[in-house]
């Protein structure tokens, strides 16, 4: 029910504004506006598709759990600073290949959240470390669509 409420709350005022401002003269104008807005989502949808395939594979094979547990066992005696710097560097490297922050997090979260939880770190802390690594290389990544503006 929330989706319908959000649709009505945003679509109706936008539609009325479009008619009153003269931007919407007929139904073809509305269709063109909807198509143009969804065209920018194409690259994100492709990345999320492959991320969802990876997540489904990790869920089916339980490989994410195995990597998390074995990684936590391997890192058990390490200093917390080593873990933090390692995840920051991994996030920086992945950021150079994948532009979407949510797609990167969808790939990394199923492995690193359980791994860091087994080591005694809160999931929010894991996301904080990921975001630090992600934000460091945002200005230099070639996959960032706003790079020409920077």
Coordinates of N, CA and C in Angstrom, one line a residue:
X1 N 0.8 -1.2 0.0 CA 0.0 0.0 0.0 C 0.8 1.3 0.0
X2 N 2.1 1.2 0.5 CA 2.9 2.4 0.6 C 3.3 2.9 -0.8
X3 N 3.5 1.9 -1.7 CA 3.9 2.3 -3.1 C 2.9 3.1 -3.8
X4 N 1.6 2.7 -3.6 CA 0.5 3.4 -4.2 C 0.4 4.8 -3.6
X5 N 0.6 4.9 -2.3 CA 0.5 6.2 -1.6 C 1.6 7.2 -2.1
X6 N 2.8 6.6 -2.3 CA 3.9 7.4 -2.8 C 3.7 7.9 -4.2
X7 N 3.1 6.9 -5.0 CA 2.8 7.3 -6.4 C 1.8 8.4 -6.5
X8 N 0.7 8.3 -5.7 CA -0.3 9.4 -5.7 C 0.3 10.7 -5.2
X9 N 1.0 10.7 -4.1 CA 1.5 11.9 -3.5 C 2.5 12.6 -4.4
X10 N 3.3 11.9 -5.2 CA 4.2 12.6 -6.1 C 3.7 12.7 -7.5
X11 N 3.0 11.8 -8.0 CA 2.5 11.9 -9.4 C 1.5 12.9 -9.7
X12 N 0.5 13.0 -8.8 CA -0.6 13.9 -9.0 C -0.1 15.4 -9.0
X13 N 0.6 15.8 -8.0 CA 1.1 17.2 -8.1 C 2.0 17.5 -9.3
X14 N 2.9 16.5 -9.6 CA 3.7 16.7 -10.8 C 3.0 16.7 -12.1
X15 N 1.9 15.9 -12.2 CA 1.1 16.0 -13.3 C 0.3 17.3 -13.5
X16 N -0.2 17.8 -12.4 CA -0.9 19.0 -12.3 C 0.0 20.2 -12.7
X17 N 1.2 20.1 -12.1 CA 2.2 21.2 -12.4 C 2.6 21.1 -13.9
X18 N 2.8 19.9 -14.5 CA 3.1 19.8 -15.9 C 2.1 20.4 -16.8
X19 N 0.8 20.2 -16.5 CA -0.3 20.7 -17.3 C -0.4 22.3 -17.1
X20 N -0.3 22.7 -15.9 CA -0.4 24.2 -15.6 C 0.8 25.0 -16.2
X21 N 2.0 24.4 -16.2 CA 3.2 25.1 -16.8 C 3.3 25.0 -18.3
X22 N 2.5 24.1 -18.9 CA 2.5 24.0 -20.3 C 3.5 22.9 -20.8
X23 N 4.2 22.3 -20.0 CA 5.1 21.2 -20.4 C 4.4 20.0 -20.9
X24 N 3.2 19.7 -20.4 CA 2.4 18.6 -20.8 C 1.2 19.1 -21.6
X25 N 1.3 18.8 -22.9 CA 0.2 19.3 -23.8 C -0.6 18.1 -24.2
X26 N 0.0 16.9 -24.2 CA -0.8 15.7 -24.6 C -0.1 14.5 -23.9
X27 N -0.7 13.3 -24.2 CA -0.2 12.1 -23.5 C 1.2 11.7 -24.0
X28 N 1.6 12.1 -25.2 CA 2.9 11.8 -25.8 C 4.0 12.5 -25.0
X29 N 3.7 13.7 -24.5 CA 4.7 14.5 -23.7 C 4.9 13.8 -22.4
X30 N 3.8 13.2 -21.8 CA 4.0 12.5 -20.5 C 4.8 11.2 -20.7
X31 N 4.5 10.5 -21.8 CA 5.3 9.3 -22.1 C 6.8 9.6 -22.4
X32 N 7.0 10.7 -23.1 CA 8.4 11.1 -23.3 C 9.2 11.4 -22.0
X33 N 8.5 12.1 -21.1 CA 9.1 12.5 -19.8 C 9.4 11.2 -19.0
X34 N 8.4 10.3 -19.0 CA 8.6 9.0 -18.2 C 9.8 8.2 -18.9
X35 N 9.8 8.2 -20.2 CA 10.9 7.4 -20.9 C 12.3 8.0 -20.6
X36 N 12.3 9.4 -20.7 CA 13.6 10.0 -20.4 C 14.1 9.8 -19.0
X37 N 13.2 9.8 -18.1 CA 13.6 9.6 -16.7 C 14.1 8.2 -16.4
X38 N 13.5 7.2 -17.1 CA 13.9 5.9 -16.9 C 15.2 5.5 -17.7
X39 N 15.5 6.3 -18.7 CA 16.7 6.0 -19.6 C 17.9 6.2 -18.8
X40 N 17.9 7.1 -17.8 CA 19.1 7.3 -17.0 C 19.3 6.1 -16.0
X41 N 18.3 5.3 -15.8 CA 18.4 4.2 -14.8 C 19.0 2.9 -15.5
X42 N 19.2 2.9 -16.8 CA 19.6 1.7 -17.5 C 20.9 1.1 -17.0
X43 N 21.9 1.9 -16.8 CA 23.2 1.4 -16.3 C 23.1 0.9 -14.9
X44 N 22.3 1.5 -14.1 CA 22.2 1.0 -12.7 C 21.4 -0.3 -12.7
X45 N 20.4 -0.4 -13.5 CA 19.7 -1.7 -13.6 C 20.5 -2.8 -14.1
X46 N 21.4 -2.6 -15.0 CA 22.3 -3.6 -15.5 C 23.3 -4.1 -14.4
X47 N 23.9 -3.1 -13.7 CA 24.8 -3.4 -12.6 C 24.0 -4.2 -11.5
X48 N 22.9 -3.7 -11.1 CA 22.1 -4.4 -10.1 C 21.7 -5.8 -10.5
X49 N 21.4 -6.0 -11.8 CA 21.1 -7.4 -12.3 C 22.3 -8.3 -12.0
X50 N 23.5 -7.9 -12.3 CA 24.6 -8.8 -12.1 C 24.9 -9.0 -10.6
X51 N 24.7 -7.9 -9.9 CA 24.9 -8.0 -8.4 C 23.9 -9.0 -7.8
X52 N 22.7 -9.0 -8.3 CA 21.7 -9.9 -7.8 C 22.0 -11.3 -8.2
X53 N 22.5 -11.5 -9.4 CA 22.9 -12.9 -9.8 C 24.1 -13.4 -8.8
X54 N 25.0 -12.5 -8.5 CA 26.1 -12.9 -7.6 C 25.5 -13.2 -6.2
X55 N 24.6 -12.4 -5.7 CA 24.0 -12.7 -4.4 C 23.2 -14.0 -4.4
X56 N 22.5 -14.2 -5.5 CA 21.7 -15.5 -5.6 C 22.6 -16.7 -5.6
X57 N 23.8 -16.6 -6.3 CA 24.7 -17.6 -6.3 C 25.4 -17.8 -4.9
X58 N 25.7 -16.7 -4.3 CA 26.3 -16.9 -2.9 C 25.3 -17.5 -2.0
X59 N 24.0 -17.1 -2.1 CA 23.0 -17.7 -1.2 C 22.8 -19.2 -1.5
X60 N 22.8 -19.6 -2.8 CA 22.5 -20.9 -3.2 C 23.7 -21.8 -2.8
X61 N 24.9 -21.4 -3.0 CA 26.1 -22.2 -2.8 C 26.6 -22.1 -1.3
X62 N 26.1 -21.1 -0.6 CA 26.6 -20.8 0.8 C 28.0 -20.4 0.8
X63 N 28.5 -20.0 -0.3 CA 29.9 -19.6 -0.5 C 30.2 -18.3 0.3
X64 N 29.3 -17.4 0.4 CA 29.4 -16.2 1.2 C 29.6 -16.5 2.7
X65 N 28.9 -17.5 3.2 CA 29.0 -17.8 4.6 C 30.4 -18.5 4.8
X66 N 30.8 -19.4 3.9 CA 32.1 -20.0 4.0 C 33.2 -19.0 4.0
X67 N 33.1 -18.1 3.1 CA 34.2 -17.1 3.0 C 34.2 -16.2 4.2
X68 N 33.0 -15.8 4.7 CA 32.9 -15.0 6.0 C 33.5 -15.7 7.1
X69 N 33.2 -17.0 7.3 CA 33.7 -17.7 8.5 C 35.2 -18.0 8.4
X70 N 35.6 -18.4 7.2 CA 37.0 -18.7 7.0 C 37.8 -17.4 7.1
X71 N 37.3 -16.3 6.5 CA 38.0 -15.0 6.6 C 38.1 -14.5 8.1
X72 N 37.0 -14.7 8.8 CA 37.0 -14.3 10.3 C 38.1 -15.2 11.0
X73 N 38.1 -16.5 10.7 CA 39.1 -17.3 11.4 C 40.5 -16.9 11.0
X74 N 40.7 -16.5 9.8 CA 42.1 -16.1 9.3 C 42.5 -14.8 9.9
X75 N 41.5 -13.9 10.1 CA 41.8 -12.6 10.7 C 41.6 -12.5 12.2
X76 N 41.4 -13.6 12.9 CA 41.1 -13.6 14.3 C 42.2 -12.9 15.1
X77 N 43.4 -13.1 14.8 CA 44.5 -12.6 15.6 C 45.0 -11.2 15.1
X78 N 44.4 -10.7 14.1 CA 44.9 -9.4 13.5 C 44.4 -8.2 14.4
X79 N 45.2 -7.2 14.2 CA 44.8 -5.9 14.9 C 43.6 -5.3 14.1
X80 N 42.8 -4.6 14.8 CA 41.6 -4.0 14.2 C 42.0 -3.0 13.1
X81 N 43.1 -2.3 13.2 CA 43.6 -1.4 12.2 C 43.8 -2.1 10.9
X82 N 44.4 -3.3 10.9 CA 44.7 -4.0 9.7 C 43.4 -4.3 9.0
X83 N 42.4 -4.7 9.7 CA 41.1 -5.0 9.1 C 40.4 -3.8 8.5
X84 N 40.5 -2.7 9.2 CA 39.9 -1.5 8.7 C 40.6 -1.0 7.4
X85 N 41.9 -1.0 7.4 CA 42.7 -0.5 6.3 C 42.5 -1.5 5.1
X86 N 42.4 -2.8 5.4 CA 42.2 -3.8 4.3 C 40.9 -3.6 3.6
X87 N 39.8 -3.4 4.4 CA 38.5 -3.1 3.8 C 38.4 -1.8 3.0
X88 N 39.1 -0.8 3.6 CA 39.2 0.5 2.9 C 39.9 0.3 1.5
X89 N 41.0 -0.4 1.5 CA 41.8 -0.5 0.3 C 41.0 -1.4 -0.7
X90 N 40.3 -2.4 -0.3 CA 39.4 -3.2 -1.2 C 38.3 -2.4 -1.7
X91 N 37.7 -1.6 -0.9 CA 36.6 -0.7 -1.4 C 37.2 0.3 -2.4
X92 N 38.3 0.8 -2.2 CA 39.0 1.7 -3.2 C 39.2 1.1 -4.5
X93 N 39.7 -0.2 -4.5 CA 40.0 -0.9 -5.7 C 38.7 -1.2 -6.5
X94 N 37.7 -1.7 -5.8 CA 36.4 -2.0 -6.4 C 35.8 -0.8 -7.0
X95 N 35.9 0.3 -6.3 CA 35.3 1.6 -6.8 C 35.9 2.0 -8.1
X96 N 37.1 1.6 -8.4 CA 37.6 2.0 -9.8 C 37.0 1.2 -10.9
X97 N 36.3 0.1 -10.5 CA 35.7 -0.8 -11.6 C 34.2 -0.7 -11.6
X98 N 33.5 -0.4 -10.5 CA 32.1 -0.3 -10.4 C 31.7 1.1 -9.9
X99 N 30.9 1.8 -10.7 CA 30.5 3.1 -10.3 C 29.4 3.2 -9.3
X100 N 28.5 2.3 -9.2 CA 27.3 2.4 -8.3 C 27.7 1.9 -6.9
X101 N 27.5 2.8 -6.0 CA 27.8 2.5 -4.6 C 26.9 1.4 -4.0
X102 N 25.7 1.4 -4.4 CA 24.8 0.4 -3.9 C 25.1 -0.9 -4.5
X103 N 25.5 -1.0 -5.7 CA 25.9 -2.3 -6.3 C 27.2 -2.8 -5.6
X104 N 28.1 -2.0 -5.3 CA 29.3 -2.4 -4.7 C 29.0 -2.9 -3.3
X105 N 28.1 -2.2 -2.6 CA 27.7 -2.6 -1.2 C 26.9 -3.9 -1.3
X106 N 26.1 -4.1 -2.3 CA 25.4 -5.4 -2.5 C 26.3 -6.6 -2.7
X107 N 27.5 -6.3 -3.3 CA 28.4 -7.4 -3.5 C 29.3 -7.6 -2.3
X108 N 29.7 -6.6 -1.6 CA 30.6 -6.8 -0.4 C 29.9 -7.1 0.9
X109 N 28.7 -6.6 1.1 CA 28.0 -6.8 2.4 C 27.7 -8.2 2.8
X110 N 27.3 -9.1 1.9 CA 27.0 -10.5 2.4 C 28.3 -11.2 2.9
X111 N 29.5 -10.7 2.5 CA 30.7 -11.4 3.0 C 31.2 -10.6 4.2
X112 N 31.3 -9.3 4.1 CA 32.1 -8.6 5.1 C 31.2 -8.3 6.4
X113 N 30.0 -8.2 6.3 CA 29.2 -7.9 7.5 C 29.2 -9.2 8.4
X114 N 29.0 -10.4 7.9 CA 29.1 -11.5 8.9 C 30.6 -11.7 9.3
X115 N 31.5 -11.5 8.5 CA 32.9 -11.6 8.8 C 33.3 -10.7 10.0
X116 N 32.9 -9.4 9.8 CA 33.2 -8.4 10.9 C 32.4 -8.7 12.1
X117 N 31.2 -9.2 12.0 CA 30.4 -9.5 13.2 C 31.0 -10.6 14.0
X118 N 31.6 -11.6 13.3 CA 32.2 -12.7 14.0 C 33.5 -12.2 14.7
X119 N 34.0 -11.1 14.2 CA 35.2 -10.5 14.8 C 34.9 -9.5 15.9
X120 N 33.5 -9.3 16.1 CA 33.1 -8.4 17.2 C 32.8 -7.0 16.8
X121 N 32.7 -6.7 15.5 CA 32.4 -5.4 15.0 C 30.9 -5.2 14.6
X122 N 30.3 -4.1 14.9 CA 28.9 -3.9 14.5 C 28.8 -3.7 13.0
X123 N 27.6 -4.1 12.4 CA 27.4 -4.0 11.0 C 27.5 -2.5 10.5
X124 N 27.0 -1.6 11.3 CA 27.1 -0.2 10.9 C 28.6 0.3 10.8
X125 N 29.4 -0.3 11.6 CA 30.8 0.1 11.6 C 31.4 -0.5 10.3
X126 N 31.0 -1.7 9.9 CA 31.5 -2.2 8.6 C 31.1 -1.3 7.4
X127 N 29.9 -0.9 7.4 CA 29.4 0.0 6.4 C 30.1 1.4 6.4
X128 N 30.4 1.9 7.6 CA 31.2 3.1 7.7 C 32.6 2.9 7.1
X129 N 33.3 1.8 7.3 CA 34.6 1.6 6.8 C 34.5 1.5 5.2
X130 N 33.4 0.8 4.8 CA 33.2 0.7 3.3 C 33.0 2.0 2.7
X131 N 32.2 2.9 3.3 CA 31.9 4.2 2.8 C 33.2 5.1 2.8
X132 N 34.1 4.9 3.7 CA 35.3 5.7 3.7 C 36.1 5.3 2.5
X133 N 36.3 4.0 2.2 CA 37.0 3.6 1.1 C 36.4 3.9 -0.2
X134 N 35.1 3.9 -0.2 CA 34.3 4.3 -1.4 C 34.5 5.8 -1.7
X135 N 34.4 6.6 -0.7 CA 34.5 8.1 -0.9 C 35.9 8.6 -1.3
X136 N 36.9 7.8 -0.9 CA 38.3 8.3 -1.2 C 38.5 8.3 -2.7
X137 N 38.1 7.3 -3.4 CA 38.4 7.2 -4.8 C 37.2 7.6 -5.7
X138 N 36.2 8.2 -5.2 CA 35.1 8.7 -6.0 C 35.6 9.8 -7.0
X139 N 36.4 10.7 -6.5 CA 36.8 11.8 -7.5 C 37.7 11.3 -8.6
X140 N 38.3 10.1 -8.5 CA 39.2 9.7 -9.5 C 38.8 8.5 -10.3
X141 N 37.7 7.9 -9.9 CA 37.2 6.7 -10.7 C 36.7 7.0 -12.0
X142 N 37.1 6.3 -13.1 CA 36.6 6.6 -14.4 C 35.2 6.2 -14.6
X143 N 34.6 5.4 -13.7 CA 33.2 4.9 -13.8 C 32.2 5.9 -13.2
X144 N 32.7 7.0 -12.6 CA 31.8 8.0 -12.0 C 31.2 8.9 -13.2
X145 N 29.9 9.0 -13.3 CA 29.3 9.8 -14.3 C 29.6 11.3 -14.2
X146 N 29.9 11.7 -13.0 CA 30.0 13.2 -12.8 C 31.5 13.6 -12.9
X147 N 32.4 12.7 -13.3 CA 33.8 13.0 -13.4 C 34.1 14.2 -14.3
X148 N 33.4 14.3 -15.5 CA 33.7 15.5 -16.3 C 33.4 16.8 -15.5
X149 N 32.4 16.8 -14.7 CA 32.0 18.0 -13.9 C 33.0 18.3 -12.8
X150 N 33.7 17.3 -12.3 CA 34.7 17.6 -11.3 C 35.9 18.2 -11.9

